[in-house]
Short mmCIF file of C-alpha atoms in Angstrom, two decimals:
data_model
loop_
_atom_site.label_atom_id
_atom_site.label_comp_id
_atom_site.label_asym_id
_atom_site.label_seq_id
_atom_site.Cartn_x
_atom_site.Cartn_y
_atom_site.Cartn_z
CA UNK A 1326 -95.23 124.80 112.42
CA UNK A 1327 -98.62 123.52 113.57
CA UNK A 1328 -101.71 125.76 113.41
CA UNK A 1329 -105.44 125.35 113.91
CA UNK A 1330 -105.65 124.31 110.25
CA UNK A 1331 -104.94 120.73 111.42
CA UNK A 1332 -108.33 120.68 113.19
CA UNK A 1333 -111.14 118.93 111.33
CA UNK A 1334 -113.95 121.46 110.75
CA UNK A 1335 -116.55 118.65 110.77
CA UNK A 1336 -115.98 117.77 114.44
CA UNK A 1337 -119.00 118.78 116.49
CA UNK A 1338 -118.35 116.92 119.75
CA UNK A 1339 -115.54 115.62 121.93
CA UNK A 1340 -116.38 112.63 124.12
CA UNK A 1341 -113.77 111.58 126.64
CA UNK A 1342 -113.80 108.06 128.04
CA UNK A 1343 -111.00 105.97 129.48
CA UNK A 1344 -107.94 105.84 127.23
CA UNK A 1345 -104.95 103.80 128.39
CA UNK A 1346 -102.97 105.29 125.50
CA UNK A 1347 -103.59 108.94 126.40
CA UNK A 1348 -100.80 111.28 125.35
CA UNK A 1349 -100.00 114.95 124.87
CA UNK A 1350 -101.24 115.05 121.27
CA UNK A 1351 -104.64 113.58 122.13
CA UNK A 1352 -105.02 116.06 124.99
CA UNK A 1353 -103.94 118.94 122.75
CA UNK A 1354 -106.44 118.07 120.01
CA UNK A 1355 -109.28 117.50 122.48
CA UNK A 1356 -108.58 120.78 124.28
CA UNK A 1357 -108.29 122.65 120.99
CA UNK A 1358 -111.70 121.41 119.81
CA UNK A 1359 -113.34 121.95 123.20
CA UNK A 1360 -111.99 125.50 123.40
CA UNK A 1361 -114.59 126.26 120.71
CA UNK A 1362 -117.84 126.79 122.66
CA UNK A 1363 -119.90 125.38 119.76
CA UNK A 1364 -118.29 121.94 120.20
CA UNK A 1365 -120.11 119.62 122.62
CA UNK A 1366 -117.84 118.48 125.46
CA UNK A 1367 -118.91 115.20 127.10
CA UNK A 1368 -117.21 113.08 129.75
CA UNK A 1369 -118.28 109.50 130.32
CA UNK A 1370 -117.47 109.67 134.05
CA UNK A 1371 -115.34 111.54 136.56
CA UNK A 1372 -113.56 108.73 138.43
CA UNK A 1373 -110.20 110.35 139.19
CA UNK A 1374 -108.26 107.16 139.83
CA UNK A 1375 -108.31 103.49 140.73
CA UNK A 1376 -106.05 101.96 143.34
CA UNK A 1377 -104.74 98.50 142.47
CA UNK A 1378 -101.93 96.65 144.25
CA UNK A 1379 -100.71 99.88 145.81
CA UNK A 1380 -100.59 101.72 142.48
CA UNK A 1381 -102.68 104.80 141.71
CA UNK A 1382 -104.02 104.39 138.17
CA UNK A 1383 -105.37 107.59 136.60
CA UNK A 1384 -109.04 107.25 135.70
CA UNK A 1385 -111.22 108.94 133.12
CA UNK A 1386 -111.83 111.86 135.47
CA UNK A 1387 -108.15 112.82 135.36
CA UNK A 1388 -108.26 112.79 131.56
CA UNK A 1389 -111.46 114.86 131.48
CA UNK A 1390 -109.93 117.27 134.01
CA UNK A 1391 -106.81 117.76 131.88
CA UNK A 1392 -108.88 118.76 128.84
CA UNK A 1393 -111.27 120.84 130.95
CA UNK A 1394 -108.40 122.75 132.55
CA UNK A 1395 -106.64 123.36 129.25
CA UNK A 1396 -109.80 124.41 127.41
CA UNK A 1397 -111.22 126.43 130.27
CA UNK A 1398 -114.66 124.82 130.30
CA UNK A 1399 -116.57 122.09 132.09
CA UNK A 1400 -117.94 118.98 130.38
CA UNK A 1401 -121.37 117.45 130.55
CA UNK A 1402 -120.78 114.22 132.49
CA UNK A 1403 -123.10 111.38 131.52
CA UNK A 1404 -121.89 108.88 134.11
CA UNK A 1405 -121.98 108.93 137.90
CA UNK A 1406 -122.84 111.12 139.78
CA UNK A 1407 -125.07 112.53 137.04
CA UNK A 1408 -128.74 111.50 137.31
CA UNK A 1409 -128.77 110.67 133.59
CA UNK A 1410 -128.11 106.93 134.00
CA UNK A 1411 -130.73 106.44 136.70
CA UNK A 1412 -133.30 108.36 134.66
CA UNK A 1413 -132.80 105.85 131.84
CA UNK A 1414 -133.27 102.95 134.28
CA UNK A 1415 -136.47 104.58 135.58
CA UNK A 1416 -137.84 104.96 132.04
CA UNK A 1417 -137.21 101.28 131.30
CA UNK A 1418 -138.50 100.16 134.72
CA UNK A 1419 -141.13 102.71 135.81
CA UNK A 1420 -142.03 100.70 138.92
CA UNK A 1421 -138.68 101.41 140.58
CA UNK A 1422 -139.14 103.30 143.83
CA UNK A 1423 -136.00 105.37 144.49
CA UNK A 1424 -136.53 105.44 148.25
CA UNK A 1425 -136.56 101.60 148.29
CA UNK A 1426 -133.52 101.28 146.01
CA UNK A 1427 -129.97 100.85 147.30
CA UNK A 1428 -126.99 102.27 145.41
CA UNK A 1429 -123.87 100.29 146.34
CA UNK A 1430 -120.46 101.65 145.54
CA UNK A 1431 -116.85 101.99 146.65
CA UNK A 1432 -116.37 105.61 145.61
CA UNK A 1433 -118.23 108.31 147.51
CA UNK A 1434 -117.80 111.17 145.05
CA UNK A 1435 -119.43 109.21 142.20
CA UNK A 1436 -121.37 106.17 143.46
CA UNK A 1437 -122.73 107.61 146.70
CA UNK A 1438 -123.42 111.03 145.17
CA UNK A 1439 -125.35 109.33 142.34
CA UNK A 1440 -127.52 107.71 144.99
CA UNK A 1441 -128.01 111.01 146.81
CA UNK A 1442 -128.75 112.88 143.57
CA UNK A 1443 -131.44 110.32 142.69
CA UNK A 1444 -133.06 109.93 146.11
CA UNK A 1445 -131.70 106.41 146.62
CA UNK A 1446 -130.45 104.81 149.80
CA UNK A 1447 -126.67 104.39 149.71
CA UNK A 1448 -124.12 101.82 150.87
CA UNK A 1449 -120.38 102.53 150.76
CA UNK A 1450 -118.17 99.45 150.50
CA UNK A 1451 -114.78 100.07 152.09
CA UNK A 1452 -112.84 97.66 149.87
CA UNK A 1453 -112.42 100.27 147.12
CA UNK A 1454 -111.43 103.90 146.85
CA UNK A 1455 -112.98 105.48 149.94
CA UNK A 1456 -112.80 104.25 153.52
CA UNK A 1457 -114.76 104.39 156.76
CA UNK A 1458 -112.13 106.78 158.17
CA UNK A 1459 -112.79 109.24 155.32
CA UNK A 1460 -116.53 108.86 155.87
CA UNK A 1461 -116.12 109.68 159.57
CA UNK A 1462 -114.21 112.86 158.64
CA UNK A 1463 -116.92 113.88 156.14
CA UNK A 1464 -119.63 113.37 158.78
CA UNK A 1465 -118.20 116.21 160.88
CA UNK A 1466 -116.99 118.40 158.03
CA UNK A 1467 -118.24 121.95 157.74
CA UNK A 1468 -118.23 121.50 153.95
CA UNK A 1469 -121.73 120.58 152.79
CA UNK A 1470 -120.43 118.79 149.70
CA UNK A 1471 -118.25 116.54 151.84
CA UNK A 1472 -121.19 115.74 154.13
CA UNK A 1473 -123.21 114.71 151.05
CA UNK A 1474 -120.65 111.95 150.39
CA UNK A 1475 -121.57 110.17 153.62
CA UNK A 1476 -123.49 107.00 152.75
CA UNK A 1477 -126.54 105.82 154.67
CA UNK A 1478 -124.85 102.47 155.30
CA UNK A 1479 -121.31 101.10 155.30
CA UNK A 1480 -119.80 97.63 154.81
CA UNK A 1481 -116.11 96.72 154.87
CA UNK A 1482 -116.59 94.49 151.82
CA UNK A 1483 -119.45 93.40 149.58
CA UNK A 1484 -119.33 89.90 151.05
CA UNK A 1485 -120.51 91.37 154.37
CA UNK A 1486 -123.74 92.38 152.65
CA UNK A 1487 -124.19 88.85 151.30
CA UNK A 1488 -123.89 87.46 154.80
CA UNK A 1489 -126.65 89.86 155.96
CA UNK A 1490 -128.94 88.94 153.07
CA UNK A 1491 -128.51 85.21 153.74
CA UNK A 1492 -129.53 85.83 157.35
CA UNK A 1493 -132.89 87.29 156.28
#
């Protein structure tokens, strides 16, 4: 019979990143530690999935969500859309002007929201997770969070941007 005695009392944080070998036992231990409010709970990012060759591959966000749901608490997310990463870039490069900086991404709920959270201009590339059709639906949505995912600019693929830059 397993009890909480199997938990290491020296653990003070649980950090969840991508794990291609995730299993029930890892989720159980992570959730058991995180259930203790004194344990720091950190997620590296919240990308729910990746779509490759017609397959939906669970991302780190699905792993973080499983532990969060089981433990009943939210993590601190260090990756997109948290401002944390851009704040580090700004400290290393203080001359960066957010309003003249373009965040390019293929996922609206992480990449584009990072840009919005940091005051950057945003470009959604449709060759990844989110599409122009989804963007059009968000534009007219009554949900303010969905409207925030609408990028300032859109390109079907990154190569389209290269063609525009070459034309300058």
